[in-house]
Amino acid sequence: MRVLVAHNRYQVRGGEDAAVARDCAALERAGCAVEAIFLDNEAIDSGVARLRAAVAATHAPEGIARVMTAARRFAPDVVHVHNFFPLLSPGIHAAAKAVGYATVQTLHNYRLVCANAFLMRDRAPCELCVTGSPYQAVRFACYRGSRIGSLAVARMIDHHRRAGTWRRDVDRFVALTPFARGRFVAAGIAGDKIRIRPNGLPDPGPPVEGPRQGLLFVGRLSLEKGVLVLAEAAARAALRVTVIGEGPLAGALAGHPSLDLKGALPPDAVQAAMARAAALVVPSLWYEGLPMVVAEAFAAGTPVVASRIGALADLVDAGTTGLLAEPGDAADLAGALARIAGDPASASAMGREARAVYEREWREDVTTSALLDIYRDAVAARAADIPLAGTGA
C-alpha cells in the first residue's frame, strides 16, 4: 500500500500533530510506502496573515498544488488528509479524485461544521452550526473572536457543504469515537462512509508496579481544557495537581497554590509522570476528539478522572477505568479527585482495567490494522466509482 499523508501542522504542536507522526511511523513499520507532505502555520504570525490565510482557506490553491505535485511523483493508492485548515483546504479531495486517487479524511476535530472546530461557545457545547447555517459563527465571532475571520471560515464550510465535497469527493472518513461519528452524521455526512478508528499508541511496556502518588494534568492550558475548573477543584479538595503543558492561561495559573506548573516537557518525562500518577485528570469543557493523554494514561495503567461530556463519557467507564464529573462543576470534580486520593486500592484496580482496555483497543498493531482496512475499503470504493471506458457514464 502506497500512502500519501497530507497535514497542515499547527503553530503550537499538539495531539493531532503527534498522532499523524505516529500513524506515519506505524504504517511504515507495517510495510507501507509512506510519503508525508506537511504544511506549516509558522508563517501565519500576525492578524493580517491570519486573515489572509482564512480568506484563502476555501480553495488554498498553493497548498493543493504542493500536495498534488508530490502525489503525481509518488503515485499513491490513497491520499490521507488530516488537518486541511487553512493552507490546504477541503479542495484537496476533488484534486485527488480527478487524478483517480482514493481519499481518506480523518476527523480530528469539528472544522467541517464549526468555525472554531470545538463545537463550543461561551464555555459550553454549541451545536448551532451542526444542522444550521455556518454563518451563525459570524454573529458570535467564533473564529478567534473575529467576525471577519469567522466569515471567511464560515464561507469555507458553507462552500464545501453546498458543493458536495464531503458527499462526492471523499471515499472514507475516519471518526475517532462513536460520539464524534454521531455529530458528523447529524451534520449530513453519510454514515456509511464513516469508519470509527482511534489513534494508536506504541506500547510503552508493562505498567510500573508499586504505589502511585499524586494527580496529573497533561495538555494545553486553555479555556476549553477546563484548567480553571481544575484549579478550583484542587483547591476545594486540598490536593495538589502536577500540570504539564503550555498555553494562553499559563500566566493566569502561575503561582496557584494547588497547581505545580511544569511547562512543556519531553515525551519521556511525560510518560514517566503518567507512570507515577495515581490518576490523570481531563476536565475538558468541550467535545474532545480523542485526547491521546487518555490512551497514554491507560497504557501506563493509570486511571482517568474526566468530564462527563462528549466522547470522554464513553472513553472512561466510571468506576472501572476511572471516574467522571460534571463538566465545569468544580465541586463534583473535587469529589472525584478526593475519592482517588482517598482510596489507592480502588485507583490501582481501575488502572489495571485501563491497561486492559489499551491492549484491546489502542495498541498500535490493533489501530494500524484497522487503518489499513479503511484504506482498502477506500480504494475499492474509488475503483467502483470510476466509469468504465465506453459506457458513456
Short mmCIF file of N, CA and C in Angstrom, two decimals, residues 8-11 13 39-50 52-53 86-87:
data_model
loop_
_atom_site.label_atom_id
_atom_site.label_comp_id
_atom_site.label_asym_id
_atom_site.label_seq_id
_atom_site.Cartn_x
_atom_site.Cartn_y
_atom_site.Cartn_z
N ASN A 8 -1.76 19.82 7.66
CA ASN A 8 -1.41 21.21 7.97
C ASN A 8 -1.07 21.29 9.45
N ARG A 9 0.21 21.43 9.76
CA ARG A 9 0.64 21.48 11.16
C ARG A 9 0.17 22.77 11.84
N TYR A 10 0.03 22.69 13.15
CA TYR A 10 -0.39 23.83 13.94
C TYR A 10 0.82 24.63 14.41
N GLN A 11 0.58 25.91 14.73
CA GLN A 11 1.68 26.74 15.24
C GLN A 11 2.20 26.21 16.56
N ARG A 13 2.44 22.89 18.48
CA ARG A 13 2.30 21.46 18.23
C ARG A 13 1.43 20.82 19.31
N LEU A 39 2.31 21.03 5.70
CA LEU A 39 2.26 22.47 5.54
C LEU A 39 2.27 23.08 6.92
N ASP A 40 3.00 24.16 7.11
CA ASP A 40 3.20 24.72 8.45
C ASP A 40 2.58 26.11 8.59
N ASN A 41 2.00 26.35 9.75
CA ASN A 41 1.36 27.63 10.04
C ASN A 41 2.31 28.65 10.65
N GLU A 42 3.60 28.34 10.69
CA GLU A 42 4.54 29.24 11.37
C GLU A 42 4.59 30.62 10.73
N ALA A 43 4.33 30.69 9.41
CA ALA A 43 4.38 31.98 8.73
C ALA A 43 3.14 32.83 9.01
N ILE A 44 2.11 32.23 9.59
CA ILE A 44 0.88 32.98 9.91
C ILE A 44 1.09 33.61 11.27
N ASP A 45 1.83 34.72 11.30
CA ASP A 45 2.31 35.27 12.56
C ASP A 45 1.76 36.66 12.88
N SER A 46 0.68 37.06 12.22
CA SER A 46 0.09 38.37 12.51
C SER A 46 -1.39 38.32 12.19
N GLY A 47 -2.12 39.33 12.65
CA GLY A 47 -3.54 39.37 12.37
C GLY A 47 -3.83 39.43 10.89
N VAL A 48 -3.05 40.19 10.15
CA VAL A 48 -3.23 40.29 8.71
C VAL A 48 -2.96 38.94 8.04
N ALA A 49 -1.90 38.27 8.48
CA ALA A 49 -1.57 36.97 7.91
C ALA A 49 -2.65 35.94 8.22
N ARG A 50 -3.21 35.99 9.43
CA ARG A 50 -4.27 35.05 9.78
C ARG A 50 -5.51 35.29 8.92
N ARG A 52 -5.59 36.69 5.93
CA ARG A 52 -5.29 36.30 4.56
C ARG A 52 -5.41 34.78 4.40
N ALA A 53 -4.90 34.04 5.39
CA ALA A 53 -4.97 32.58 5.31
C ALA A 53 -6.41 32.09 5.41
N PRO A 86 -5.44 26.11 7.54
CA PRO A 86 -6.05 26.83 6.43
C PRO A 86 -5.27 26.72 5.11
N LEU A 87 -4.12 26.04 5.12
CA LEU A 87 -3.22 26.10 3.97
C LEU A 87 -3.46 25.04 2.91
#
